[in-house]
Backbone as a chain_set.jsonl record, in Angstrom:
{"seq": "MGSGGSWYNNQTAGTQTGFYDKNGNFLSATAGAPDSDAHGRWGPVWYVWNWC", "coords": {"N": [[0.845, -1.178, 0.0], [0.657, 2.153, -0.914], [1.868, 5.332, 0.334], [2.139, 7.841, -0.517], [1.343, 10.948, -2.137], [-0.121, 13.768, -3.786], [-0.812, 17.136, -2.591], [-2.703, 20.165, -2.32], [-2.884, 23.268, -0.989], [-5.388, 25.303, -1.041], [-6.674, 27.293, 0.382], [-7.908, 30.317, 1.992], [-5.744, 33.04, 1.34], [-2.633, 32.767, 2.974], [-3.5, 30.99, 4.952], [-2.607, 28.216, 6.91], [-1.963, 24.675, 6.972], [-1.971, 22.026, 9.213], [-0.518, 18.843, 9.844], [-1.245, 15.804, 11.467], [-0.56, 12.939, 13.565], [-1.979, 9.64, 14.398], [-2.294, 9.83, 17.128], [-2.704, 12.443, 17.58], [-0.454, 13.977, 17.565], [1.624, 16.594, 16.415], [2.908, 16.689, 13.136], [3.833, 18.094, 10.787], [3.633, 21.217, 8.914], [2.057, 23.211, 6.379], [3.306, 25.876, 4.32], [1.982, 29.223, 4.22], [-1.121, 29.495, 2.432], [-1.348, 30.146, -1.08], [-0.135, 26.795, -1.402], [1.714, 23.796, -2.135], [2.464, 20.281, -2.642], [3.884, 17.932, -4.606], [4.611, 15.399, -3.926], [3.671, 14.398, -1.395], [3.849, 12.925, 1.926], [1.771, 10.704, 3.13], [1.428, 8.507, 4.801], [1.845, 8.545, 7.758], [-0.129, 10.367, 8.469], [-3.119, 11.204, 10.064], [-4.916, 13.17, 10.754], [-5.956, 16.441, 9.7], [-5.632, 19.895, 10.038], [-6.674, 23.23, 9.699], [-5.376, 26.575, 10.054], [-5.183, 30.133, 10.546]], "CA": [[0.0, 0.0, 0.0], [1.436, 3.375, -0.993], [1.494, 6.365, 1.294], [2.463, 9.123, -1.101], [0.335, 11.592, -2.963], [-0.014, 15.219, -3.813], [-1.8, 17.97, -1.922], [-2.68, 21.576, -2.708], [-3.56, 24.116, -0.015], [-6.035, 26.369, -1.792], [-7.515, 28.022, 1.326], [-7.714, 31.766, 1.981], [-4.314, 33.366, 1.331], [-1.956, 32.775, 4.259], [-3.954, 29.909, 5.831], [-1.718, 27.055, 6.974], [-2.555, 23.387, 7.306], [-1.122, 21.162, 10.02], [-0.728, 17.404, 9.697], [-1.118, 15.171, 12.78], [-0.614, 11.472, 13.543], [-3.172, 9.035, 14.988], [-2.389, 10.228, 18.531], [-2.879, 13.888, 17.621], [0.852, 14.639, 17.618], [1.951, 17.406, 15.253], [3.939, 16.154, 12.245], [4.375, 19.174, 9.967], [2.644, 22.198, 8.455], [2.315, 23.844, 5.098], [3.497, 27.329, 4.326], [0.684, 29.852, 3.989], [-1.738, 29.248, 1.122], [-1.391, 28.827, -1.696], [1.058, 25.963, -1.238], [1.453, 22.444, -2.633], [3.551, 19.301, -2.654], [3.547, 16.87, -5.56], [5.025, 14.096, -3.389], [3.408, 14.39, 0.043], [3.972, 11.649, 2.639], [0.508, 10.573, 3.842], [1.402, 7.324, 5.663], [1.63, 8.781, 9.182], [-1.139, 11.413, 8.703], [-4.491, 10.795, 10.377], [-5.752, 14.358, 10.896], [-5.504, 17.666, 9.061], [-6.305, 21.034, 10.672], [-6.29, 24.522, 9.123], [-5.376, 27.763, 10.912], [-4.724, 31.355, 9.873]], "C": [[0.892, 1.244, 0.0], [0.983, 4.404, 0.026], [1.806, 7.75, 0.755], [1.32, 9.673, -1.922], [0.444, 13.092, -2.853], [-1.058, 15.873, -2.92], [-1.622, 19.395, -2.407], [-3.503, 22.359, -1.691], [-4.1, 25.33, -0.757], [-7.025, 27.121, -0.896], [-7.323, 29.518, 1.125], [-6.217, 32.057, 2.082], [-3.754, 33.448, 2.745], [-2.369, 31.664, 5.209], [-2.985, 28.74, 5.758], [-2.508, 25.808, 7.324], [-1.542, 22.584, 8.092], [-1.5, 19.71, 9.816], [-0.392, 16.725, 11.029], [-1.225, 13.66, 12.656], [-1.846, 10.959, 14.289], [-3.358, 9.381, 16.457], [-2.565, 11.734, 18.696], [-1.583, 14.66, 17.734], [1.126, 15.367, 16.306], [3.079, 16.777, 14.453], [4.622, 17.268, 11.46], [3.256, 20.123, 9.579], [3.044, 22.73, 7.095], [2.763, 25.277, 5.341], [2.105, 27.934, 4.133], [0.186, 29.607, 2.579], [-1.46, 30.429, 0.187], [-0.055, 28.099, -1.551], [0.713, 24.557, -1.725], [2.69, 21.57, -2.506], [3.117, 18.164, -3.564], [3.838, 15.479, -5.017], [4.859, 14.053, -1.87], [3.508, 12.991, 0.638], [2.757, 11.491, 3.55], [0.482, 9.423, 4.836], [1.127, 7.608, 7.126], [0.494, 9.759, 9.499], [-2.52, 10.798, 8.947], [-5.433, 11.981, 10.408], [-5.102, 15.543, 10.199], [-6.315, 18.815, 9.672], [-5.776, 22.327, 10.075], [-6.288, 25.612, 10.184], [-4.823, 28.941, 10.133], [-3.528, 31.936, 10.563]], "O": [[1.788, 1.362, 0.836], [-0.144, 4.354, 0.519], [1.742, 8.732, 1.495], [0.434, 8.933, -2.349], [1.046, 13.614, -1.914], [-2.052, 15.253, -2.542], [-0.541, 19.789, -2.846], [-4.704, 22.125, -1.557], [-3.361, 26.266, -1.062], [-8.088, 27.537, -1.356], [-6.646, 29.936, 0.186], [-5.505, 31.389, 2.831], [-4.325, 34.113, 3.61], [-1.665, 31.407, 6.185], [-2.589, 28.321, 4.67], [-3.591, 25.885, 7.903], [-0.385, 22.471, 7.69], [-2.674, 19.387, 9.636], [0.627, 17.036, 11.645], [-1.895, 13.151, 11.758], [-2.663, 11.751, 14.759], [-4.46, 9.242, 16.987], [-2.574, 12.243, 19.816], [-1.599, 15.868, 17.974], [0.89, 14.83, 15.224], [4.095, 16.374, 15.02], [5.849, 17.374, 11.466], [2.085, 19.877, 9.869], [4.214, 22.702, 6.714], [2.61, 25.813, 6.439], [1.145, 27.198, 3.903], [0.976, 29.521, 1.64], [-1.352, 31.572, 0.632], [1.011, 28.715, -1.574], [-0.456, 24.171, -1.727], [3.802, 22.053, -2.292], [2.101, 17.512, -3.319], [3.371, 14.485, -5.574], [5.795, 13.711, -1.147], [3.282, 11.996, -0.05], [2.716, 12.08, 4.63], [-0.431, 9.371, 5.66], [0.247, 6.97, 7.705], [0.177, 9.968, 10.67], [-3.015, 9.993, 8.157], [-6.621, 11.835, 10.122], [-3.878, 15.645, 10.115], [-7.535, 18.717, 9.807], [-4.564, 22.507, 9.956], [-7.1, 25.583, 11.109], [-4.079, 28.762, 9.169], [-3.008, 32.966, 10.134]]}, "num_chains": 1, "name": "protein.A"}
């Protein structure tokens, strides 16, 4: 099973997205929108939360 894939943060300009594991521990965050990654690592991600 693969765990890679792209993402594109197309929220309101400047909004960041945080990625969290199954225990709610912070993994990483995007830069402010717009932002993207063609080769995101989704394996450890269980939750995604946006903030300004």
